[in-house]
CSV table of N, CA and C in Angstrom, one decimal:
chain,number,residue,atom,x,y,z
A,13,UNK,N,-7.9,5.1,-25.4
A,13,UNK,CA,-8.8,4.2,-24.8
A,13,UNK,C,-9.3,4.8,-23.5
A,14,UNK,N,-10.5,5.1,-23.3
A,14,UNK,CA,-11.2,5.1,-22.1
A,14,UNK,C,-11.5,4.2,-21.1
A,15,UNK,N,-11.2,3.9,-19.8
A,15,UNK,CA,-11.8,3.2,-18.8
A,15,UNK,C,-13.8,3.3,-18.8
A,16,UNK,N,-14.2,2.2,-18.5
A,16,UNK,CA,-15.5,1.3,-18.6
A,16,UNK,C,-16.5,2.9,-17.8
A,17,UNK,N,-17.4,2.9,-17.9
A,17,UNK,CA,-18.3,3.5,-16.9
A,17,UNK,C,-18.2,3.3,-15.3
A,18,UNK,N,-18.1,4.9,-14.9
A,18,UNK,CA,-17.8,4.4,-13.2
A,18,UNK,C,-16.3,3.7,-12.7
A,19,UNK,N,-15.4,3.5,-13.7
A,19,UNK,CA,-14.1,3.0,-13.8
A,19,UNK,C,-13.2,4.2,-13.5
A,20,UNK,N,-13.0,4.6,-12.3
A,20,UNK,CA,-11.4,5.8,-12.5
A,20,UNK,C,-10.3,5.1,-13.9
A,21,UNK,N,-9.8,6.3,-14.7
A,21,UNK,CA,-9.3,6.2,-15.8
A,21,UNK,C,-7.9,6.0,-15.1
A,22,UNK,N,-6.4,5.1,-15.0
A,22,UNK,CA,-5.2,5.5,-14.8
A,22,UNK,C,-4.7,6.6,-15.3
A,23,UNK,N,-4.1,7.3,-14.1
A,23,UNK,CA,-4.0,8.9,-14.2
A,23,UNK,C,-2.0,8.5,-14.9
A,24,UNK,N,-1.8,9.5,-16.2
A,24,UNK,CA,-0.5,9.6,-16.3
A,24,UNK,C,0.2,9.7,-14.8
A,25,UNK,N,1.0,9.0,-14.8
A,25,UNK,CA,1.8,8.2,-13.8
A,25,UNK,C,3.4,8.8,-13.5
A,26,UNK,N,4.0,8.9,-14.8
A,26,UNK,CA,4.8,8.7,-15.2
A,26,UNK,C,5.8,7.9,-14.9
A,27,UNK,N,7.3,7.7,-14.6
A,27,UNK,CA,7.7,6.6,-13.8
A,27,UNK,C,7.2,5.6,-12.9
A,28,UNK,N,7.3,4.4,-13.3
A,28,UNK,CA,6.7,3.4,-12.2
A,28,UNK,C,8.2,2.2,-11.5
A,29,UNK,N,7.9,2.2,-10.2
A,29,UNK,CA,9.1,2.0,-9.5
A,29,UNK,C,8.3,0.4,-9.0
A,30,UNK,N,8.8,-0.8,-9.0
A,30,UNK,CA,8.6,-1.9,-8.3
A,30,UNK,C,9.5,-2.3,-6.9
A,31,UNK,N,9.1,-2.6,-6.0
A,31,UNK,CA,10.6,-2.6,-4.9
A,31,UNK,C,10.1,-3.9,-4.1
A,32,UNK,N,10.9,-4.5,-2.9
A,32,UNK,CA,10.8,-5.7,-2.4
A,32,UNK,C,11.6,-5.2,-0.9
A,33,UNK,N,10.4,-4.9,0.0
A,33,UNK,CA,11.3,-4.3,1.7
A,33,UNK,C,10.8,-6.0,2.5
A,34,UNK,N,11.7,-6.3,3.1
A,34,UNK,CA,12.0,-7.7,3.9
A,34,UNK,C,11.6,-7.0,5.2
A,35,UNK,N,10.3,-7.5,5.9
A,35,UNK,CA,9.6,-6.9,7.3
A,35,UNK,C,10.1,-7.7,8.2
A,36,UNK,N,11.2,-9.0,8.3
A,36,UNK,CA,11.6,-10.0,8.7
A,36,UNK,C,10.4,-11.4,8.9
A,37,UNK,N,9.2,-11.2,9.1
A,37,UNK,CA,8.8,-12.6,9.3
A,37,UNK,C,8.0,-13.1,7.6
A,38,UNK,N,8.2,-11.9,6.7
A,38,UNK,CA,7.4,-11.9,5.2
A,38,UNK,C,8.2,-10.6,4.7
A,39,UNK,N,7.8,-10.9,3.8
A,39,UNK,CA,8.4,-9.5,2.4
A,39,UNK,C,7.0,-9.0,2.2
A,40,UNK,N,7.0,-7.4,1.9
A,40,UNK,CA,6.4,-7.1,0.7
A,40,UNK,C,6.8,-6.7,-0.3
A,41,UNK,N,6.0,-6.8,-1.8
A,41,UNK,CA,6.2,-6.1,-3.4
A,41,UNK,C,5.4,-5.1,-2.9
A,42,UNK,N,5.6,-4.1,-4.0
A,42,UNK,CA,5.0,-2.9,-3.5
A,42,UNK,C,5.9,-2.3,-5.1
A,43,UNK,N,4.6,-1.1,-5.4
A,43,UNK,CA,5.0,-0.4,-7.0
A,43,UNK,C,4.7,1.3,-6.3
A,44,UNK,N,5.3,2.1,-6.5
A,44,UNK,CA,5.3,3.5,-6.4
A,44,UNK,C,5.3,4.4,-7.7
A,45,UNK,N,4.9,5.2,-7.8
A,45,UNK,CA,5.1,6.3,-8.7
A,45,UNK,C,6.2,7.2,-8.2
A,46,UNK,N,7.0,7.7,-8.5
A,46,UNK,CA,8.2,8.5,-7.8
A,46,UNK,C,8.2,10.0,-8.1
A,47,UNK,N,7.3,10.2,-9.3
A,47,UNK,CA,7.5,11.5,-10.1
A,47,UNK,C,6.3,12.3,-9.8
A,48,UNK,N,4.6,11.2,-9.3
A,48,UNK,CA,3.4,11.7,-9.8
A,48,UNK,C,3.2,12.9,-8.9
A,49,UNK,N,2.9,12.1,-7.4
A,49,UNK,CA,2.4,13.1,-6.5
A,49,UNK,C,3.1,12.6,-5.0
A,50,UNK,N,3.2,13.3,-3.8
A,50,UNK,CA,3.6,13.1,-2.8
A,50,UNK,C,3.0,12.0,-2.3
A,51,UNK,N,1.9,11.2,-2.5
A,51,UNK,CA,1.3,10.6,-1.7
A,51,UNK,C,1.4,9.2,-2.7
A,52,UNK,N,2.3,9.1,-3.9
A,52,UNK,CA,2.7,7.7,-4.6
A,52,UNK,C,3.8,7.6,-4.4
A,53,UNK,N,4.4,7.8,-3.4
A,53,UNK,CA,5.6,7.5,-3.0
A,53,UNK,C,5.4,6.4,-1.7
A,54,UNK,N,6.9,5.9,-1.0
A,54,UNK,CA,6.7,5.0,-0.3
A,54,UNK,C,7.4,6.3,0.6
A,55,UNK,N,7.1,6.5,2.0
A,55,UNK,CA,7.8,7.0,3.1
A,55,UNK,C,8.5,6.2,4.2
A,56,UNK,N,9.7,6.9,4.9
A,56,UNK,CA,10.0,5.9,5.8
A,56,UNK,C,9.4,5.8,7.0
A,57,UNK,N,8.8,6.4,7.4
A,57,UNK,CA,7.4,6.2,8.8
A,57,UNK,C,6.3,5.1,8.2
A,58,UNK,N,6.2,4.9,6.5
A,58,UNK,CA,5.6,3.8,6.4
A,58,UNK,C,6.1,2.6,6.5
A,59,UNK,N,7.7,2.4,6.3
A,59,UNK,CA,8.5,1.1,6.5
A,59,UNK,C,8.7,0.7,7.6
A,60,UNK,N,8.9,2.1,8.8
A,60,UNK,CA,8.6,2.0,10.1
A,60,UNK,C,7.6,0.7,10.4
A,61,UNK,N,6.3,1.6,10.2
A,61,UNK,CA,5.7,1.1,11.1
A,61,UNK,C,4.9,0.1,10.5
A,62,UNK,N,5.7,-0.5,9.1
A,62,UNK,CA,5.0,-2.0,8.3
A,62,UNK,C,5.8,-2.8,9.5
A,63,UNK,N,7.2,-2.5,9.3
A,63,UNK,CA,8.3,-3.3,9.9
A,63,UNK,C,7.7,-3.8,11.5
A,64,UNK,N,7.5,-2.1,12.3
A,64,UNK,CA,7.1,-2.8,13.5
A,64,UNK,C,5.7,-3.5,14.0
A,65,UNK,N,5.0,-3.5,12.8
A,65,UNK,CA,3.6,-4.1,13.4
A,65,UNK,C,4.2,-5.8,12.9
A,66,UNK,N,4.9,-6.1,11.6
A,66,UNK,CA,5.1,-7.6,11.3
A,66,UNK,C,6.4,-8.1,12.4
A,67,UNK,N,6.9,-7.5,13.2
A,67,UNK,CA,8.0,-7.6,14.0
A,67,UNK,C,7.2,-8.0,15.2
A,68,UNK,N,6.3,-7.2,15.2
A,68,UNK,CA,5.5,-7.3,16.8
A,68,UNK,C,5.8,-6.3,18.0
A,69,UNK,N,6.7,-5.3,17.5
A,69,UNK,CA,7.5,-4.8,18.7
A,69,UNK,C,6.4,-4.2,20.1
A,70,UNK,N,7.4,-4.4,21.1
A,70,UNK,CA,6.7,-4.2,22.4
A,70,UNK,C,5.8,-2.6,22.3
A,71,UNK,N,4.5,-3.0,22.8
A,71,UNK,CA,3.9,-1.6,23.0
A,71,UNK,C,2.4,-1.9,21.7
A,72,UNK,N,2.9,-2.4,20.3
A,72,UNK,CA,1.8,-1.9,19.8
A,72,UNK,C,1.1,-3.6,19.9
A,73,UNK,N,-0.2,-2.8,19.1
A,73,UNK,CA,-1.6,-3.9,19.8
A,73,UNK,C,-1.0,-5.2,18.5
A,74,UNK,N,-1.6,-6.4,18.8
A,74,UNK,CA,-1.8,-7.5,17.6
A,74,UNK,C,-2.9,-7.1,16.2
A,75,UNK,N,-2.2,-7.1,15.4
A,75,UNK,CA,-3.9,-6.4,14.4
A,75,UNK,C,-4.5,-8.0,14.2
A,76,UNK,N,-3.9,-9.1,14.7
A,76,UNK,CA,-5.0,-10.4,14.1
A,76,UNK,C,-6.1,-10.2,14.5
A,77,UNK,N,-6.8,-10.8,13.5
A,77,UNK,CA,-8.3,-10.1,13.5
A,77,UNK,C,-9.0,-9.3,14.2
A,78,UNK,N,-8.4,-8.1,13.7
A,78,UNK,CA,-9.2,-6.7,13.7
A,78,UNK,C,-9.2,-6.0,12.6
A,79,UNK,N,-10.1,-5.4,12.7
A,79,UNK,CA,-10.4,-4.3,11.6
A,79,UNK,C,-9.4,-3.5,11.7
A,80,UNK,N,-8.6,-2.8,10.7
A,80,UNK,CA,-7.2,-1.7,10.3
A,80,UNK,C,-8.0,-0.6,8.9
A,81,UNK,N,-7.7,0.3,9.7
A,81,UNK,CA,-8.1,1.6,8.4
A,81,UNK,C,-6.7,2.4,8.3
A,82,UNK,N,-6.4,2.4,7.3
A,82,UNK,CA,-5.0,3.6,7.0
A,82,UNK,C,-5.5,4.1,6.0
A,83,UNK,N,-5.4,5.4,6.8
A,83,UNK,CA,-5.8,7.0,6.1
A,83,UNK,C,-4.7,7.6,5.8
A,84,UNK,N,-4.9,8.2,4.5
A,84,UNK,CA,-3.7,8.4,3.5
A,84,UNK,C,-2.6,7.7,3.2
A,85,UNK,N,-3.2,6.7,2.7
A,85,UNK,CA,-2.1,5.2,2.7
A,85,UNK,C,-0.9,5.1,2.0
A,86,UNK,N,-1.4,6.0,0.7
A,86,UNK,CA,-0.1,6.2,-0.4
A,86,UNK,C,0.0,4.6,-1.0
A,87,UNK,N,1.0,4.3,-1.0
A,87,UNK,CA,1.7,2.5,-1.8
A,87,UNK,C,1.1,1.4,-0.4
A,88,UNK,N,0.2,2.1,0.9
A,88,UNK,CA,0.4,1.3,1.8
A,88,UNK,C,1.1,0.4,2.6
A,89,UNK,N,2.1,0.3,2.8
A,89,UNK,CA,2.7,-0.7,3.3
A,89,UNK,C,1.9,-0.8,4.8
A,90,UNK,N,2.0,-0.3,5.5
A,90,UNK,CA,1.4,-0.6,7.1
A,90,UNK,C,0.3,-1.9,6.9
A,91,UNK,N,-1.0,-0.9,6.2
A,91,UNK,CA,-2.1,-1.8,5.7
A,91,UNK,C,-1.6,-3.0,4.8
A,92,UNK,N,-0.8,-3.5,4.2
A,92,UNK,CA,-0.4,-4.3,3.5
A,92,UNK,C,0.0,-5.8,4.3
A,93,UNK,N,1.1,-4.5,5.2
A,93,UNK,CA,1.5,-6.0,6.6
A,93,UNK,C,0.4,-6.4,7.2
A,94,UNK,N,-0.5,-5.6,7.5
A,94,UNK,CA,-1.5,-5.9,8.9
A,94,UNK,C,-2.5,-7.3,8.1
A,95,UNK,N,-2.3,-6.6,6.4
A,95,UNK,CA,-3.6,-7.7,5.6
A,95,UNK,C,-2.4,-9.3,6.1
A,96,UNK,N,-1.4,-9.1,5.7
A,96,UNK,CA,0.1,-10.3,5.7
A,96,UNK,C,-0.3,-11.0,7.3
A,97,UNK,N,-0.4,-9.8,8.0
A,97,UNK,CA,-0.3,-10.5,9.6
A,97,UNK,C,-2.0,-11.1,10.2
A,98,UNK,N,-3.3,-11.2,9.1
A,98,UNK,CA,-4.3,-11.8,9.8
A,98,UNK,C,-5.5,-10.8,10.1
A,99,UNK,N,-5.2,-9.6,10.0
A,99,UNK,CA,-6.3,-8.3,9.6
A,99,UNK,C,-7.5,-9.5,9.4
A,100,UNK,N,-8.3,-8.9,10.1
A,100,UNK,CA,-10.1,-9.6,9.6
A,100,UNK,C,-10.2,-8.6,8.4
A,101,UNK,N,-10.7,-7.2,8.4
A,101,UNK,CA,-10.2,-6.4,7.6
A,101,UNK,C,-9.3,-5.2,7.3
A,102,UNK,N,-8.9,-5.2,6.4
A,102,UNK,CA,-8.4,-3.6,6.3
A,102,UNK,C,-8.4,-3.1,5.0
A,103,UNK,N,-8.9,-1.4,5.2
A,103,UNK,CA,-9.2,-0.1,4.3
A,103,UNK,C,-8.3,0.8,3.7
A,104,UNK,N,-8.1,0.5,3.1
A,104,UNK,CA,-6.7,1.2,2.7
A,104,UNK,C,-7.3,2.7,1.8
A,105,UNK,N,-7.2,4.1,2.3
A,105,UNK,CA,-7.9,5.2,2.0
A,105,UNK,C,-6.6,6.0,1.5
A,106,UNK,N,-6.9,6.9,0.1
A,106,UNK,CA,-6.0,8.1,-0.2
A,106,UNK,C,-6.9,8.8,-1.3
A,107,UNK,N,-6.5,9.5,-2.0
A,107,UNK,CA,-7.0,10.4,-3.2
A,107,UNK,C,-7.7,9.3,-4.2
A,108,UNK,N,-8.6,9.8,-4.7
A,108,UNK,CA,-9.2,8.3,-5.9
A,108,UNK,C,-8.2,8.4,-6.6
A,109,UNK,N,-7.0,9.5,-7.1
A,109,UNK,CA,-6.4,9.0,-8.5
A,109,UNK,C,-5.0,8.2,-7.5
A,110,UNK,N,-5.4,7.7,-6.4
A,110,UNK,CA,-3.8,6.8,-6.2
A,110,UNK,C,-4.8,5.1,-5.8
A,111,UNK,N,-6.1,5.3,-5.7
A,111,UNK,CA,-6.6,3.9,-5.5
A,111,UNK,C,-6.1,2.7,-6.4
A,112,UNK,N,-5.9,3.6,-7.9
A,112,UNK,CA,-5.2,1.9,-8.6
A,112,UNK,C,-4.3,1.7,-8.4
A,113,UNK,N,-3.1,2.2,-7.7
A,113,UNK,CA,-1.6,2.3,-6.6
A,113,UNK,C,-2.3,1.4,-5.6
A,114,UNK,N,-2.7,1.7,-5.2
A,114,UNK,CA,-3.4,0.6,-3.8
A,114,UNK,C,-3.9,-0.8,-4.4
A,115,UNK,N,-4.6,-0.9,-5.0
A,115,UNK,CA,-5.3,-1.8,-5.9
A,115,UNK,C,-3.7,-2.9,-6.3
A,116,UNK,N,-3.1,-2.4,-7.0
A,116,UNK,CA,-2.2,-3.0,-7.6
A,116,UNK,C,-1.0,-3.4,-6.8
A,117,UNK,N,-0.8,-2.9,-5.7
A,117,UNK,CA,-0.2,-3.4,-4.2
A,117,UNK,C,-0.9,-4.4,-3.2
A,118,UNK,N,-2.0,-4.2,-3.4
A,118,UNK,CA,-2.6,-5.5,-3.0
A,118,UNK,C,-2.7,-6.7,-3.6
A,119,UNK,N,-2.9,-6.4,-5.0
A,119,UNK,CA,-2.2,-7.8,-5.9
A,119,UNK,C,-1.1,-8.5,-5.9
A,120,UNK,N,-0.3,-7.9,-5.8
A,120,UNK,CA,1.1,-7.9,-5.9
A,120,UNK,C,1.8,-8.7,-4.4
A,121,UNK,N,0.5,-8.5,-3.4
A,121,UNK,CA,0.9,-9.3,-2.5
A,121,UNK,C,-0.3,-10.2,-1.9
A,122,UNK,N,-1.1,-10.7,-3.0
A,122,UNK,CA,-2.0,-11.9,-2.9
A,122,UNK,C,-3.0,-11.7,-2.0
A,123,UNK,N,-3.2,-10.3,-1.4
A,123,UNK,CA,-4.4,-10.4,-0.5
A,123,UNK,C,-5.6,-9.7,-1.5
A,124,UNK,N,-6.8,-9.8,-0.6
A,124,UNK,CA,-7.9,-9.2,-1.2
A,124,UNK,C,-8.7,-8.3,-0.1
């Protein structure tokens, strides 16, 4: 089966990972590839700094309503919390064959 015209096709994947990280004021779901490529994985500089923007820790800015771009997002989490915490918008950027990784992490946690 082929994807529609203008549709990226899902790239063999191979293993798909579902997981649940507790940011303390919300959770996210979040699905990874573990096998595909370095950038469908989840890293811990991204749980870092999902954890410290939904924490609020001292130093960094409020993202409520503001625009957030994360460049090379991978599974996103950062951009995922900032959408959780009030983001007016945010861009979640990586390789086109990890967009439906992004796409399906944003479902997964009710934003648009």
């Amino acid at each position: 089966m082929q994807a529609p015209e203008g549709v990226p096709s899902l790239p063999d994947v191979g293993p798909v990972q579902q997981d649940e990280v507790d940011l303390g004021p919300f959770s996210l779901r979040f699905e990874t590839w573990p096998k595909f490529r370095i950038g469908s994985s989840a890293w811990p500089s991204g749980f870092l700094l999902a954890r410290a923007l939904a924490q609020g820790l001292a130093g960094l800015p409020s993202v409520k309503e503001c625009e957030v771009a994360e460049i090379g997002a991978g599974p996103g989490l950062p951009g995922l919390a900032a959408g959780k915490l009030g983001a007016a918008r945010v861009c979640l950027t990586d390789y086109e064959e990890l967009v439906p990784l992004l796409r399906k992490n944003i479902d997964l946690n009710g934003l648009t």
